[in-house]
Amino acid sequence: RDTLHKATAWMPQLLPQELTAAHFAGFGLAGLLCGTLAGAKLSDWTFENFGWKARMAAYERFVDAPRALAPKEWRELKLAKKVQVSPDSYKLTFAFPDENAVSGLETASCVVVRAAVGGGKPIVRPYTPVSLHTSHGGLELLVKRYDGGKVSKHLCDMAVGDSVEFKGPINKLKYKAGDAQRITMVAGGTGITPMWQMLLHMALNPLDKTKVNLVFCNVTKDDILMRKELEDLKARRPHMILDIHYVLDKPPPGWTGGKGYLTKEELAGKLPAPEEGNMVLVCGPDAMVAAVAGPKAKDKSQGEVG
């Protein structure tokens, strides 16, 4: 019985990476099962005729899949696909040697990438995959080329077939449905990647009733990464994502969102009351995190928001 319960709990995560209308048709788990799951075409299925055997098979396929990454061992992965998503950002797909393998990551965890830049000493940087951690065969990174960012430049300059080393998972925040009633996410730049990882996990779990507000800060309109994906997810899960507030340092004419640096007053208008059941997550450039959440203490604990 415990195994069957686990299979049911994992079902929302065993879904395709591409979110289409079919995945969100209908209600609850029945709608989430539209699409391709574990290699079976389920577009004509409903929850009632999706039996325990099929559910168990999908669950066991994930559980039994080899893990492509290890937290204490560097493993080389090849770049299989490269897509430019903004003037200075790319979505990079790295293939696992075993197409049946999964990353082994959990929600709100990251990987670290090691690259020998310019023939010098290898440099290590953390990245949060934007693909489902239950996806077989590879993982996706969203990488923005930053001035002075040696690893980000190296990754953005990679050609298909080139390799870098990965290690992980590195768990940052243990999250499960019910941990909070309402979450306010404050993201800057590529700080959207861990937020997206959590949003996707929550959206694909019909048992998760958490409400989310997102404040997303960027320099220009072109810098807003994953905007289409975020808006699509909000449209399909309006009961979950209550609001997305974009803030731009350099807004274009006619911009109706936030303008300039995120202020305490502007943020206060988006934050829930400081009471039990409410959570605030902040991720972005160090200066933004310090401005929003204050400097970290000696024990690395974060200051109060605001």
CSV table of C-alpha atoms in Angstrom, one decimal:
chain,number,residue,atom,x,y,z
A,1,ARG,CA,0.0,0.0,0.0
A,2,ASP,CA,2.8,2.4,0.8
A,3,THR,CA,4.3,1.7,-2.6
A,4,LEU,CA,1.0,2.5,-4.3
A,5,HIS,CA,0.8,5.7,-2.4
A,6,LYS,CA,4.2,6.8,-3.4
A,7,ALA,CA,3.4,6.0,-7.0
A,8,THR,CA,0.4,8.3,-6.9
A,9,ALA,CA,2.4,11.0,-5.3
A,10,TRP,CA,5.1,10.8,-8.0
A,11,MET,CA,2.7,10.7,-11.0
A,12,PRO,CA,2.5,14.5,-11.4
A,13,GLN,CA,6.3,14.7,-11.9
A,14,LEU,CA,6.5,12.0,-14.6
A,15,LEU,CA,5.4,14.2,-17.4
A,16,PRO,CA,6.9,15.6,-20.6
A,17,GLN,CA,9.1,18.7,-20.4
A,18,GLU,CA,7.0,20.5,-23.0
A,19,LEU,CA,3.9,22.0,-21.5
A,20,THR,CA,1.0,22.0,-23.9
A,21,ALA,CA,-2.7,22.6,-23.5
A,22,ALA,CA,-3.3,18.9,-23.5
A,23,HIS,CA,-1.2,18.5,-20.3
A,24,PHE,CA,-3.6,20.9,-18.4
A,25,ALA,CA,-6.9,19.8,-20.0
A,26,GLY,CA,-9.6,18.6,-17.7
A,27,PHE,CA,-9.3,18.5,-14.0
A,28,GLY,CA,-6.7,17.3,-11.6
A,29,LEU,CA,-4.6,14.2,-12.3
A,30,ALA,CA,-6.8,13.2,-15.2
A,31,GLY,CA,-5.8,16.4,-17.1
A,32,LEU,CA,-2.2,16.1,-16.1
A,33,LEU,CA,-2.0,12.6,-17.7
A,34,CYS,CA,-2.7,13.9,-21.2
A,35,GLY,CA,0.4,13.7,-23.3
A,36,THR,CA,3.3,11.3,-23.4
A,37,LEU,CA,4.2,9.5,-20.2
A,38,ALA,CA,6.8,6.7,-20.0
A,39,GLY,CA,6.6,6.3,-23.8
A,40,ALA,CA,2.9,5.6,-23.8
A,41,LYS,CA,0.4,7.8,-25.7
A,42,LEU,CA,-2.2,8.8,-23.2
A,43,SER,CA,-4.1,11.5,-25.1
A,44,ASP,CA,-7.3,9.4,-25.2
A,45,TRP,CA,-7.1,8.2,-21.6
A,46,THR,CA,-8.8,9.4,-18.5
A,47,PHE,CA,-8.0,9.0,-14.8
A,48,GLU,CA,-10.6,6.3,-14.4
A,49,ASN,CA,-9.0,3.9,-17.0
A,50,PHE,CA,-5.4,4.7,-16.2
A,51,GLY,CA,-5.0,1.7,-14.0
A,52,TRP,CA,-2.6,0.9,-11.1
A,53,LYS,CA,-0.4,-1.2,-13.3
A,54,ALA,CA,0.4,1.7,-15.6
A,55,ARG,CA,0.9,4.0,-12.6
A,56,MET,CA,3.2,1.6,-11.0
A,57,ALA,CA,5.1,1.1,-14.2
A,58,ALA,CA,5.8,4.8,-14.6
A,59,TYR,CA,6.8,5.2,-11.0
A,60,GLU,CA,9.1,2.2,-11.1
A,61,ARG,CA,10.6,3.4,-14.4
A,62,PHE,CA,11.7,6.6,-12.6
A,63,VAL,CA,12.7,4.9,-9.3
A,64,ASP,CA,14.7,2.2,-11.1
A,65,ALA,CA,16.3,4.5,-13.6
A,66,PRO,CA,20.1,5.0,-13.2
A,67,ARG,CA,21.2,8.4,-11.8
A,68,ALA,CA,23.4,10.3,-14.3
A,69,LEU,CA,24.9,12.6,-11.7
A,70,ALA,CA,26.5,12.0,-8.3
A,71,PRO,CA,27.0,14.6,-5.5
A,72,LYS,CA,30.7,13.7,-4.9
A,73,GLU,CA,31.9,12.7,-8.3
A,74,TRP,CA,32.5,14.8,-11.5
A,75,ARG,CA,30.8,13.4,-14.5
A,76,GLU,CA,31.3,14.6,-18.1
A,77,LEU,CA,28.2,15.5,-20.2
A,78,LYS,CA,28.1,16.5,-23.8
A,79,LEU,CA,26.1,19.5,-25.2
A,80,ALA,CA,23.3,18.0,-27.3
A,81,LYS,CA,21.3,21.0,-28.2
A,82,LYS,CA,21.7,24.8,-28.0
A,83,VAL,CA,18.9,27.3,-28.4
A,84,GLN,CA,19.3,31.1,-28.1
A,85,VAL,CA,16.4,32.5,-26.1
A,86,SER,CA,17.5,36.1,-25.7
A,87,PRO,CA,20.3,38.3,-27.0
A,88,ASP,CA,22.7,37.0,-24.4
A,89,SER,CA,21.1,33.8,-23.0
A,90,TYR,CA,20.9,30.2,-24.2
A,91,LYS,CA,19.0,27.1,-23.2
A,92,LEU,CA,21.5,24.3,-23.2
A,93,THR,CA,20.6,20.6,-23.3
A,94,PHE,CA,23.2,18.2,-22.0
A,95,ALA,CA,22.8,14.5,-22.8
A,96,PHE,CA,23.3,11.7,-20.3
A,97,PRO,CA,25.5,8.8,-21.6
A,98,ASP,CA,22.5,6.5,-20.8
A,99,GLU,CA,19.3,7.7,-22.4
A,100,ASN,CA,17.3,5.9,-19.7
A,101,ALA,CA,19.0,7.8,-16.9
A,102,VAL,CA,17.6,10.6,-14.8
A,103,SER,CA,19.5,13.4,-13.1
A,104,GLY,CA,18.8,12.4,-9.5
A,105,LEU,CA,18.0,16.0,-8.6
A,106,GLU,CA,15.2,17.0,-6.3
A,107,THR,CA,13.0,20.0,-6.4
A,108,ALA,CA,14.9,23.2,-5.4
A,109,SER,CA,18.3,21.6,-5.9
A,110,CYS,CA,21.1,22.6,-8.2
A,111,VAL,CA,24.1,21.2,-10.0
A,112,VAL,CA,27.6,22.6,-10.1
A,113,VAL,CA,29.5,22.9,-13.4
A,114,ARG,CA,33.2,22.7,-13.7
A,115,ALA,CA,34.9,24.1,-16.8
A,116,ALA,CA,38.6,24.7,-17.7
A,117,VAL,CA,38.4,28.2,-19.1
A,118,GLY,CA,41.2,29.4,-21.3
A,119,GLY,CA,43.3,26.4,-20.5
A,120,GLY,CA,43.7,27.5,-16.9
A,121,LYS,CA,42.5,26.1,-13.6
A,122,PRO,CA,39.0,24.7,-13.7
A,123,ILE,CA,36.3,27.1,-12.4
A,124,VAL,CA,33.1,25.8,-10.7
A,125,ARG,CA,29.7,27.5,-10.7
A,126,PRO,CA,26.2,26.4,-9.6
A,127,TYR,CA,23.3,26.2,-12.0
A,128,THR,CA,19.6,25.2,-11.5
A,129,PRO,CA,18.2,23.0,-14.3
A,130,VAL,CA,15.0,24.2,-15.8
A,131,SER,CA,14.0,20.7,-17.0
A,132,LEU,CA,12.0,18.2,-14.8
A,133,HIS,CA,14.3,16.2,-12.6
A,134,THR,CA,12.3,13.1,-13.6
A,135,SER,CA,13.2,13.7,-17.3
A,136,HIS,CA,15.1,10.8,-18.9
A,137,GLY,CA,18.2,11.2,-21.0
A,138,GLY,CA,19.4,14.7,-20.2
A,139,LEU,CA,19.0,18.0,-18.4
A,140,GLU,CA,18.5,21.7,-19.5
A,141,LEU,CA,20.3,24.7,-18.2
A,142,LEU,CA,19.3,28.3,-18.9
A,143,VAL,CA,22.5,30.3,-19.0
A,144,LYS,CA,23.0,34.1,-19.4
A,145,ARG,CA,26.3,35.5,-20.5
A,146,TYR,CA,27.4,37.9,-17.8
A,147,ASP,CA,30.2,40.4,-18.2
A,148,GLY,CA,33.1,39.0,-16.2
A,149,GLY,CA,31.3,35.6,-15.9
A,150,LYS,CA,34.0,33.2,-17.1
A,151,VAL,CA,31.9,30.1,-16.8
A,152,SER,CA,28.7,31.6,-18.3
A,153,LYS,CA,30.7,32.9,-21.3
A,154,HIS,CA,32.3,29.4,-21.7
A,155,LEU,CA,29.0,27.7,-21.6
A,156,CYS,CA,27.4,30.2,-24.0
A,157,ASP,CA,30.3,29.7,-26.5
A,158,MET,CA,30.1,25.9,-26.4
A,159,ALA,CA,29.3,24.1,-29.6
A,160,VAL,CA,27.1,21.0,-29.8
A,161,GLY,CA,29.3,18.0,-29.0
A,162,ASP,CA,31.5,19.9,-26.5
A,163,SER,CA,31.6,18.7,-22.9
A,164,VAL,CA,31.8,20.0,-19.4
A,165,GLU,CA,31.7,18.3,-16.0
A,166,PHE,CA,28.8,18.2,-13.7
A,167,LYS,CA,28.3,17.2,-10.0
A,168,GLY,CA,25.1,17.1,-8.0
A,169,PRO,CA,22.6,17.3,-6.7
A,170,ILE,CA,23.2,20.1,-4.2
A,171,ASN,CA,20.0,20.5,-2.2
A,172,LYS,CA,19.1,24.1,-1.4
A,173,LEU,CA,15.6,24.0,-0.1
A,174,LYS,CA,13.5,20.9,0.8
A,175,TYR,CA,10.0,21.5,-0.5
A,176,LYS,CA,6.9,19.5,-0.3
A,177,ALA,CA,3.2,20.3,-0.9
A,178,GLY,CA,1.8,21.9,2.2
A,179,ASP,CA,5.0,23.6,3.4
A,180,ALA,CA,3.4,27.0,2.9
A,181,GLN,CA,-0.1,28.3,2.1
A,182,ARG,CA,1.3,31.3,0.2
A,183,ILE,CA,4.7,31.9,-1.3
A,184,THR,CA,6.1,35.2,-2.6
A,185,MET,CA,9.0,34.7,-5.0
A,186,VAL,CA,11.4,37.5,-5.7
A,187,ALA,CA,13.7,36.7,-8.6
A,188,GLY,CA,16.3,38.7,-10.5
A,189,GLY,CA,17.8,37.6,-13.9
A,190,THR,CA,18.7,33.9,-14.0
A,191,GLY,CA,17.4,33.7,-10.4
A,192,ILE,CA,14.2,32.7,-12.0
A,193,THR,CA,15.5,29.2,-12.6
A,194,PRO,CA,15.0,27.8,-9.1
A,195,MET,CA,11.6,29.5,-9.0
A,196,TRP,CA,10.6,27.9,-12.2
A,197,GLN,CA,11.7,24.5,-10.9
A,198,MET,CA,9.5,24.9,-7.9
A,199,LEU,CA,6.6,26.4,-9.9
A,200,LEU,CA,6.7,23.5,-12.4
A,201,HIS,CA,6.8,20.9,-9.5
A,202,MET,CA,3.8,22.6,-7.8
A,203,ALA,CA,1.8,23.0,-11.0
A,204,LEU,CA,2.1,19.3,-11.8
A,205,ASN,CA,0.9,18.2,-8.4
A,206,PRO,CA,-2.9,18.5,-8.0
A,207,LEU,CA,-2.5,18.0,-4.3
A,208,ASP,CA,-0.4,21.2,-3.9
A,209,LYS,CA,-2.8,24.1,-3.1
A,210,THR,CA,-0.1,26.7,-2.5
A,211,LYS,CA,-0.7,30.2,-3.8
A,212,VAL,CA,2.2,32.1,-5.4
A,213,ASN,CA,3.0,35.7,-6.2
A,214,LEU,CA,6.1,36.3,-8.4
A,215,VAL,CA,8.1,39.5,-8.5
A,216,PHE,CA,10.6,39.3,-11.4
A,217,CYS,CA,13.3,42.0,-11.8
A,218,ASN,CA,15.4,42.6,-14.9
A,219,VAL,CA,17.3,45.3,-16.6
A,220,THR,CA,15.4,45.5,-20.0
A,221,LYS,CA,12.3,43.8,-21.5
A,222,ASP,CA,14.6,41.5,-23.6
A,223,ASP,CA,16.2,40.3,-20.4
A,224,ILE,CA,13.0,38.7,-19.1
A,225,LEU,CA,13.8,35.0,-19.4
A,226,MET,CA,11.1,32.4,-19.7
A,227,ARG,CA,8.4,35.0,-19.8
A,228,LYS,CA,6.3,33.0,-22.3
A,229,GLU,CA,6.6,29.8,-20.1
A,230,LEU,CA,5.6,31.8,-17.0
A,231,GLU,CA,2.6,33.4,-18.6
A,232,ASP,CA,1.5,30.1,-20.1
A,233,LEU,CA,1.7,28.4,-16.7
A,234,LYS,CA,-0.2,31.3,-15.1
A,235,ALA,CA,-2.9,31.0,-17.7
A,236,ARG,CA,-3.2,27.3,-17.1
A,237,ARG,CA,-2.9,27.5,-13.3
A,238,PRO,CA,-4.6,30.8,-12.3
A,239,HIS,CA,-5.6,29.4,-9.0
A,240,MET,CA,-1.9,28.8,-8.2
A,241,ILE,CA,0.0,31.8,-9.7
A,242,LEU,CA,-2.0,34.7,-8.5
A,243,ASP,CA,0.2,37.5,-10.0
A,244,ILE,CA,3.4,38.1,-11.9
A,245,HIS,CA,4.9,41.5,-11.4
A,246,TYR,CA,7.7,42.5,-13.7
A,247,VAL,CA,10.2,45.2,-12.7
A,248,LEU,CA,12.6,46.8,-15.2
A,249,ASP,CA,15.6,49.0,-14.5
A,250,LYS,CA,15.3,50.4,-18.1
A,251,PRO,CA,11.7,50.1,-19.2
A,252,PRO,CA,10.6,50.8,-22.7
A,253,PRO,CA,8.0,53.6,-23.5
A,254,GLY,CA,4.6,52.5,-22.4
A,255,TRP,CA,5.8,50.0,-19.9
A,256,THR,CA,3.1,49.3,-17.3
A,257,GLY,CA,5.0,47.2,-14.9
A,258,GLY,CA,7.5,48.3,-12.2
A,259,LYS,CA,10.1,50.8,-13.1
A,260,GLY,CA,13.6,51.3,-11.7
A,261,TYR,CA,15.1,49.3,-8.8
A,262,LEU,CA,12.7,47.3,-6.7
A,263,THR,CA,11.8,49.5,-3.7
A,264,LYS,CA,10.8,48.6,-0.2
A,265,GLU,CA,7.4,50.1,-0.8
A,266,GLU,CA,6.8,48.3,-4.1
A,267,LEU,CA,7.8,45.0,-2.5
A,268,ALA,CA,5.7,45.6,0.5
A,269,GLY,CA,2.6,45.8,-1.7
A,270,LYS,CA,3.4,42.3,-3.0
A,271,LEU,CA,4.2,40.6,0.3
A,272,PRO,CA,1.7,38.7,2.4
A,273,ALA,CA,1.3,39.4,6.0
A,274,PRO,CA,4.2,38.0,8.1
A,275,GLU,CA,2.3,35.1,9.6
A,276,GLU,CA,2.5,31.4,9.8
A,277,GLY,CA,2.0,29.7,6.5
A,278,ASN,CA,3.6,32.4,4.4
A,279,MET,CA,7.0,32.1,2.8
A,280,VAL,CA,9.3,34.5,0.9
A,281,LEU,CA,11.9,33.1,-1.5
A,282,VAL,CA,14.6,35.4,-3.0
A,283,CYS,CA,17.1,34.5,-5.7
A,284,GLY,CA,19.1,36.7,-8.0
A,285,PRO,CA,22.3,38.8,-8.2
A,286,ASP,CA,24.0,39.3,-4.8
A,287,ALA,CA,23.3,43.0,-4.7
A,288,MET,CA,19.5,42.4,-5.3
A,289,VAL,CA,19.4,39.7,-2.6
A,290,ALA,CA,21.2,41.9,-0.1
A,291,ALA,CA,18.9,44.8,-0.9
A,292,VAL,CA,15.7,42.7,-0.5
A,293,ALA,CA,16.8,40.3,2.3
A,294,GLY,CA,19.6,42.1,4.0
A,295,PRO,CA,23.2,40.9,4.5
A,296,LYS,CA,23.8,37.4,5.6
A,297,ALA,CA,25.0,36.7,9.1
A,298,LYS,CA,28.3,35.0,9.9
A,299,ASP,CA,26.5,31.6,10.0
A,300,LYS,CA,25.2,32.4,6.5
A,301,SER,CA,21.6,32.8,7.7
A,302,GLN,CA,19.6,35.4,5.8
A,303,GLY,CA,18.3,38.6,7.1
A,304,GLU,CA,14.7,39.8,7.2
A,305,VAL,CA,12.9,40.6,4.0
A,306,GLY,CA,12.6,44.3,3.3
